[in-house]
mmCIF file of N, CA and C in Angstrom:
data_model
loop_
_atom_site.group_PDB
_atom_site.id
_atom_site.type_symbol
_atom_site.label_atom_id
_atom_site.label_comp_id
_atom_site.label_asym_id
_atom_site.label_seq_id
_atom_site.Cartn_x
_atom_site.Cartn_y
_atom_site.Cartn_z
ATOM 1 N N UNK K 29 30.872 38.602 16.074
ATOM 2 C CA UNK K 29 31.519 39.865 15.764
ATOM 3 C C UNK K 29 32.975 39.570 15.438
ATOM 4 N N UNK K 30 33.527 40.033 13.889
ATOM 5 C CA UNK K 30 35.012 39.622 13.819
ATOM 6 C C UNK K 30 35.800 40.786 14.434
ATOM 7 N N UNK K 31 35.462 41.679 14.470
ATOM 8 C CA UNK K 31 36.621 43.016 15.245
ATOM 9 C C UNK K 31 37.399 43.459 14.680
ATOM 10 N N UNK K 32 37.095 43.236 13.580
ATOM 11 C CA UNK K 32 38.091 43.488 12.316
ATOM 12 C C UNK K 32 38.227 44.898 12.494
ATOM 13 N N UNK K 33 39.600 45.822 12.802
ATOM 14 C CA UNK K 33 39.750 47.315 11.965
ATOM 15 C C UNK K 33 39.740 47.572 10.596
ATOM 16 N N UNK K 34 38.703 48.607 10.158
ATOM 17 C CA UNK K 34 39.084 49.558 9.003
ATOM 18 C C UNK K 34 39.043 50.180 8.972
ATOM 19 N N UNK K 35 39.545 50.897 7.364
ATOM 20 C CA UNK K 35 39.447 52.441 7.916
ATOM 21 C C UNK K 35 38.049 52.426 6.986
ATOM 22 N N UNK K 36 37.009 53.729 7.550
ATOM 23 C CA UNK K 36 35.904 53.975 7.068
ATOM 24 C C UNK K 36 35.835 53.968 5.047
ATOM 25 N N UNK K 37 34.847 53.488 4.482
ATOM 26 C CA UNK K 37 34.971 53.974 3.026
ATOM 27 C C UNK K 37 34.796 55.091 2.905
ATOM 28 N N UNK K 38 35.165 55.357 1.582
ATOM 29 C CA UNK K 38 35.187 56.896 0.975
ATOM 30 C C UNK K 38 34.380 57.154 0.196
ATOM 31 N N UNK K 39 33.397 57.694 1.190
ATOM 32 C CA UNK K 39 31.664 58.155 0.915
ATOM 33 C C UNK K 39 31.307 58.510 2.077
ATOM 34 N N UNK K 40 30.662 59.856 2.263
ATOM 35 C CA UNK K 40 30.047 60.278 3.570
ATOM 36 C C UNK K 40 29.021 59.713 3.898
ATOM 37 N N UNK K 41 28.814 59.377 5.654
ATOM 38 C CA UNK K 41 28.200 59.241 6.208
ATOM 39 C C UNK K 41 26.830 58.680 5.976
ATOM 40 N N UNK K 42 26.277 60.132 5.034
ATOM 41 C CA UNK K 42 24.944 59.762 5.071
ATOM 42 C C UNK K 42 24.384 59.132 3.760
ATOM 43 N N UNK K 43 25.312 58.958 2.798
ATOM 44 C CA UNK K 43 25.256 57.595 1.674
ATOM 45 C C UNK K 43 25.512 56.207 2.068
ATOM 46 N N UNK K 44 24.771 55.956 1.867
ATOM 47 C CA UNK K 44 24.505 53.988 2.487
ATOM 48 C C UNK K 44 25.692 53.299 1.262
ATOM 49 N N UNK K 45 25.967 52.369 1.456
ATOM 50 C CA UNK K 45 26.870 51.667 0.031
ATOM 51 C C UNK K 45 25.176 51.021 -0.580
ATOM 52 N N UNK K 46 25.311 51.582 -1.636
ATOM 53 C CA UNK K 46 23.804 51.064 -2.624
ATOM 54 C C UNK K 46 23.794 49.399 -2.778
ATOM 55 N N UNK K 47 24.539 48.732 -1.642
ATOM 56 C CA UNK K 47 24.298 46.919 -1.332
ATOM 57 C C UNK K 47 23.224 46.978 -0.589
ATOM 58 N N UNK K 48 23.626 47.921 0.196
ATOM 59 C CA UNK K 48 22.539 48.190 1.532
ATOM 60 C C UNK K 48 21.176 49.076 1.455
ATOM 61 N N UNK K 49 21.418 49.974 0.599
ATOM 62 C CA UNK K 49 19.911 50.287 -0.003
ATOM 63 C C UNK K 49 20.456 51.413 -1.217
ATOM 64 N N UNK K 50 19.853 50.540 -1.977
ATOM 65 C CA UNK K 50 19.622 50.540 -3.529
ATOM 66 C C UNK K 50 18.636 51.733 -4.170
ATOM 67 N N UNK K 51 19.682 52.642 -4.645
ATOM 68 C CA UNK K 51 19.153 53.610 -5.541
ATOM 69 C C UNK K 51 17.622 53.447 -6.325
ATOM 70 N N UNK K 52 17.193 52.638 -6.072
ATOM 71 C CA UNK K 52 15.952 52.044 -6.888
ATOM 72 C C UNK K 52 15.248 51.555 -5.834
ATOM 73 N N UNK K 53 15.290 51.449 -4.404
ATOM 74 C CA UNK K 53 14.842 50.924 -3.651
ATOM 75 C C UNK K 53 13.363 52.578 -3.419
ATOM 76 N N UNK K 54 12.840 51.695 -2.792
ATOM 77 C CA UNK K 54 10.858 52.341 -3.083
ATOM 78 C C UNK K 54 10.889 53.451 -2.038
ATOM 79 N N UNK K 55 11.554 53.225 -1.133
ATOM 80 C CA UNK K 55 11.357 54.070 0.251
ATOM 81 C C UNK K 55 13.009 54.601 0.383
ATOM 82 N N UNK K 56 13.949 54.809 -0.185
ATOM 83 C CA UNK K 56 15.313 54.848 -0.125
ATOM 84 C C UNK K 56 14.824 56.552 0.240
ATOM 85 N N UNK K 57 13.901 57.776 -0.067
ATOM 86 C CA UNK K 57 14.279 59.074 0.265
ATOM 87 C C UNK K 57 13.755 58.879 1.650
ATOM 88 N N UNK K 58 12.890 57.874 2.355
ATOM 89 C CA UNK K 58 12.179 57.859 3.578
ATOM 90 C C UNK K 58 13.438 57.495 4.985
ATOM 91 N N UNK K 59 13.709 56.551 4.075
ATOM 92 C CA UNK K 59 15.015 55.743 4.808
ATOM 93 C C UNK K 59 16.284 56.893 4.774
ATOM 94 N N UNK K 60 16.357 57.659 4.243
ATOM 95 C CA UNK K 60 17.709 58.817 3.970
ATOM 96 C C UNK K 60 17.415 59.421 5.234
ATOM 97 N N UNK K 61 16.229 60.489 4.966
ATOM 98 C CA UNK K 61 15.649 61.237 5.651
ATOM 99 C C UNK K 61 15.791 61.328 6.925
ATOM 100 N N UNK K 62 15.314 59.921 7.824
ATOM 101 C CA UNK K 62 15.576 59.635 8.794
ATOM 102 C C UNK K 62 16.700 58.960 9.288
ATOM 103 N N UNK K 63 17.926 58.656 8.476
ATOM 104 C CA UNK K 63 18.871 58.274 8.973
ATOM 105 C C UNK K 63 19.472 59.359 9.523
ATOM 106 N N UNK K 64 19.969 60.776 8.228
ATOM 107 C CA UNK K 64 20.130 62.064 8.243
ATOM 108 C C UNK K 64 20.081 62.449 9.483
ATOM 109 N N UNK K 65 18.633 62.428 10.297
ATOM 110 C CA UNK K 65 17.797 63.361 11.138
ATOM 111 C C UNK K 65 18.841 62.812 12.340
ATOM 112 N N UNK K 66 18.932 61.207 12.410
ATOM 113 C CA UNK K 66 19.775 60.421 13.700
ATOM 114 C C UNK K 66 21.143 61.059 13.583
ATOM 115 N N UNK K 67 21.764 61.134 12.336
ATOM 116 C CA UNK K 67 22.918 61.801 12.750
ATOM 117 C C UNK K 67 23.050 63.046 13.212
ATOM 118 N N UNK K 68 22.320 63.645 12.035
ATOM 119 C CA UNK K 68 22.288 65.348 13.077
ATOM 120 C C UNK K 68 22.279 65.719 14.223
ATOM 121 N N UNK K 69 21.570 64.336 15.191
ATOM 122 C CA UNK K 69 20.913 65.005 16.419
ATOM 123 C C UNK K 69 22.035 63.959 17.630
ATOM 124 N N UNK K 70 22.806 63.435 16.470
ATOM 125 C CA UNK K 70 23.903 62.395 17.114
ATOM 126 C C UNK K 70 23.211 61.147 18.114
ATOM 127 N N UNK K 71 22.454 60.634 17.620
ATOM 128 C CA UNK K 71 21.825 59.589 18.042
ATOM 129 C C UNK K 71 21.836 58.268 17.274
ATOM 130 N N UNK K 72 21.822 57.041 18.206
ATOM 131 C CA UNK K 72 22.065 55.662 17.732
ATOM 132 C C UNK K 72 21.669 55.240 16.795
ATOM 133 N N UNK K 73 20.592 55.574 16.409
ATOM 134 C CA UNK K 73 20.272 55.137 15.440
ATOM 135 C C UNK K 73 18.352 55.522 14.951
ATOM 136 N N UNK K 74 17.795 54.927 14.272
ATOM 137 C CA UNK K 74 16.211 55.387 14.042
ATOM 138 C C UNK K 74 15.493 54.514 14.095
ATOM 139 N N UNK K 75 14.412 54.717 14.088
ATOM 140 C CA UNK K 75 12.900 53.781 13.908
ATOM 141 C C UNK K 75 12.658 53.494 12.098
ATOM 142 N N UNK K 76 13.057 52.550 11.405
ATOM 143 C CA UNK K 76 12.866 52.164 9.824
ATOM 144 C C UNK K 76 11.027 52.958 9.569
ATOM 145 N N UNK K 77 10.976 53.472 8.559
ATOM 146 C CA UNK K 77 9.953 53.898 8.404
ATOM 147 C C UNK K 77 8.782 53.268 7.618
ATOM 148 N N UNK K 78 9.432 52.005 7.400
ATOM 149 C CA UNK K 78 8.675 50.963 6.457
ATOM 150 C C UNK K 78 8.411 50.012 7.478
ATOM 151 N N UNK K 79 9.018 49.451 8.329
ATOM 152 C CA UNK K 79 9.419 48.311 9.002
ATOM 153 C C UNK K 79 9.073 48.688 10.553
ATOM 154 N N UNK K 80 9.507 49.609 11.224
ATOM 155 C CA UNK K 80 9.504 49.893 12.548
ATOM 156 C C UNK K 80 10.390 49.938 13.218
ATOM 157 N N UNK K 81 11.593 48.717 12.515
ATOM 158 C CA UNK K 81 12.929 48.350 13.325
ATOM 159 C C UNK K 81 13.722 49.376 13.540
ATOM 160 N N UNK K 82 14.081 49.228 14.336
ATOM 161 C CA UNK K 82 15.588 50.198 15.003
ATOM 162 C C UNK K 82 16.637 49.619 14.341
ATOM 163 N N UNK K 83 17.220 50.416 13.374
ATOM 164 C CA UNK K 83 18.467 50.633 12.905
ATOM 165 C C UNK K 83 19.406 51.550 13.106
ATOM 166 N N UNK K 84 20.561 50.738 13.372
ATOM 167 C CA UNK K 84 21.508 51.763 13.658
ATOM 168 C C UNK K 84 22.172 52.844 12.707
ATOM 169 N N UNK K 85 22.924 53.947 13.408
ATOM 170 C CA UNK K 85 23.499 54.511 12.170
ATOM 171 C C UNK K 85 25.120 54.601 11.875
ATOM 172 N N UNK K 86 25.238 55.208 10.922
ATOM 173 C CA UNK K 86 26.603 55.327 10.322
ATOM 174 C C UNK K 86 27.966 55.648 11.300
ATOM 175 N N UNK K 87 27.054 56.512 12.067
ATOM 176 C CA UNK K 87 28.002 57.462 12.858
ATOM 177 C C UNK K 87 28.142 56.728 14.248
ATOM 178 N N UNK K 88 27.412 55.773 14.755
ATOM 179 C CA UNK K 88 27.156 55.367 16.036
ATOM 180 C C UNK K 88 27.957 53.949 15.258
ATOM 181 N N UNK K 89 27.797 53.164 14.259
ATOM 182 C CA UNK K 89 28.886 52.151 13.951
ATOM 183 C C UNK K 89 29.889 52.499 13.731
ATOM 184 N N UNK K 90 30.570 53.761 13.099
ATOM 185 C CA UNK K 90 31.918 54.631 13.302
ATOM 186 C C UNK K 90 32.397 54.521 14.179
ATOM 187 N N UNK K 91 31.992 55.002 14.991
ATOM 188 C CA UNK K 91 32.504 55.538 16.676
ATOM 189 C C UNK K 91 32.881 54.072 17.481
ATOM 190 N N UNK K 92 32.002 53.018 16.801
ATOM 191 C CA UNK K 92 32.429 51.407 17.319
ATOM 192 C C UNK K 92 33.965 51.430 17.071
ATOM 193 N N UNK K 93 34.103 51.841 16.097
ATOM 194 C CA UNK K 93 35.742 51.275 15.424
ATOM 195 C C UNK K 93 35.605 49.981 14.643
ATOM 196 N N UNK K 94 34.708 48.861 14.701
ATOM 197 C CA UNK K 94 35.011 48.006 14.186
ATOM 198 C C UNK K 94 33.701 47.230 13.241
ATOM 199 N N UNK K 95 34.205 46.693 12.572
ATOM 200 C CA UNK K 95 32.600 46.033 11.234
ATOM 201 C C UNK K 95 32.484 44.918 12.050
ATOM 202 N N UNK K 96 31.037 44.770 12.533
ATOM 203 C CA UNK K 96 30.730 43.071 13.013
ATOM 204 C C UNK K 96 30.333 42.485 11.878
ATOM 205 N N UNK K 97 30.308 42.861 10.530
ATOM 206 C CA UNK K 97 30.180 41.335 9.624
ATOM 207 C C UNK K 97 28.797 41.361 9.146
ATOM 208 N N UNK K 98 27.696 41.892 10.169
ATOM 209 C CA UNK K 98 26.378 41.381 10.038
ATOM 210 C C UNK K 98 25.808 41.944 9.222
ATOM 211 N N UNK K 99 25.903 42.916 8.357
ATOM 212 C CA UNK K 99 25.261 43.269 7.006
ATOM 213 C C UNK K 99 24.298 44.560 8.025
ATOM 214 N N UNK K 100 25.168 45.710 8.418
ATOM 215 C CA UNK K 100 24.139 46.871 8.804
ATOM 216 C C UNK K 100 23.742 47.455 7.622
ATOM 217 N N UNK K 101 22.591 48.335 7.795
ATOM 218 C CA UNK K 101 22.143 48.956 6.465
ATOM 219 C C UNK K 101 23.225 49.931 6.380
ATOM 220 N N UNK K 102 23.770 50.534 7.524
ATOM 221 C CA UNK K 102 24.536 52.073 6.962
ATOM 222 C C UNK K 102 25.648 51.645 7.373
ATOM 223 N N UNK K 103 26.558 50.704 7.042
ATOM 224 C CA UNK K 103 27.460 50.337 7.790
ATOM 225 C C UNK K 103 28.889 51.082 7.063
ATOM 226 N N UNK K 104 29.267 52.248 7.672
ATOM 227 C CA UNK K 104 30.392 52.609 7.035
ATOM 228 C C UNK K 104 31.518 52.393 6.517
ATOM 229 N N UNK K 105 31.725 51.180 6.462
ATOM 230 C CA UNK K 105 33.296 50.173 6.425
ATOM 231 C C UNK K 105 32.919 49.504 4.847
ATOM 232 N N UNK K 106 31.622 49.260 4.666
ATOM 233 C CA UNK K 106 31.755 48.599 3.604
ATOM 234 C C UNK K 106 32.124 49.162 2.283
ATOM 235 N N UNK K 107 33.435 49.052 1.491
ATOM 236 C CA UNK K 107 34.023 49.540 0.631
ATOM 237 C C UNK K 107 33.778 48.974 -0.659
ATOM 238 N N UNK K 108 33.279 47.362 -0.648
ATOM 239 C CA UNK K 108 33.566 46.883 -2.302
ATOM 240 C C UNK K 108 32.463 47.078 -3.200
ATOM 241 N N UNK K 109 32.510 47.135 -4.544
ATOM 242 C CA UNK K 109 31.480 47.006 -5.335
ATOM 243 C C UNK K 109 30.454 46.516 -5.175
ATOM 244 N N UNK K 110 29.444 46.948 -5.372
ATOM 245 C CA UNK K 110 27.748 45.965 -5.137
ATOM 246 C C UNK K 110 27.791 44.794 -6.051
ATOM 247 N N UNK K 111 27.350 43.877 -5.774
ATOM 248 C CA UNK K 111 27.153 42.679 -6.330
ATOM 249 C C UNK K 111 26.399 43.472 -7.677
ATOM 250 N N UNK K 112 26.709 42.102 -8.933
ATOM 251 C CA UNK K 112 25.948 42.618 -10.196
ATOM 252 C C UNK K 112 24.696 41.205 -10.577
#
């Protein structure tokens, strides 16, 4: 974990940076859906609906204050362009 502070990017919450899931991705309204539902109800995170895994969310890595680096799917800090 680097502990790095930032300040959040500028995109709400419940938009992923499209590095992390891709406008073209197969299950991206499944994966919304239930990220959505975790924040609403202010909870850590969800059950992946493809996968099973527990992923965290936007709002519960917010509230960390800090980016650990590790490539979350909803990780709010990440600001730069998607790779081309």
């Amino acid at each position: 974990m680097n502990g790095e502070r930032k300040p959040l990017a500028d995109r709400p919450l419940t938009e992923p940076h499209p590095s992390r899931v891709s406008p073209e991705h197969p299950d991206r309204a499944r994966i919304l859906a239930a990220h959505t539902a975790a924040l609403a109800a202010d909870e850590a995170g969800y059950l992946d609906p493809t996968s099973g895994l527990f992923v965290l969310s936007a709002g519960f890595l917010a509230r960390r204050g800090t980016c650990c680096g590790r490539g979350c799917r909803h990780c709010p800090y990440v600001d730069d362009p998607p790779a081309k």
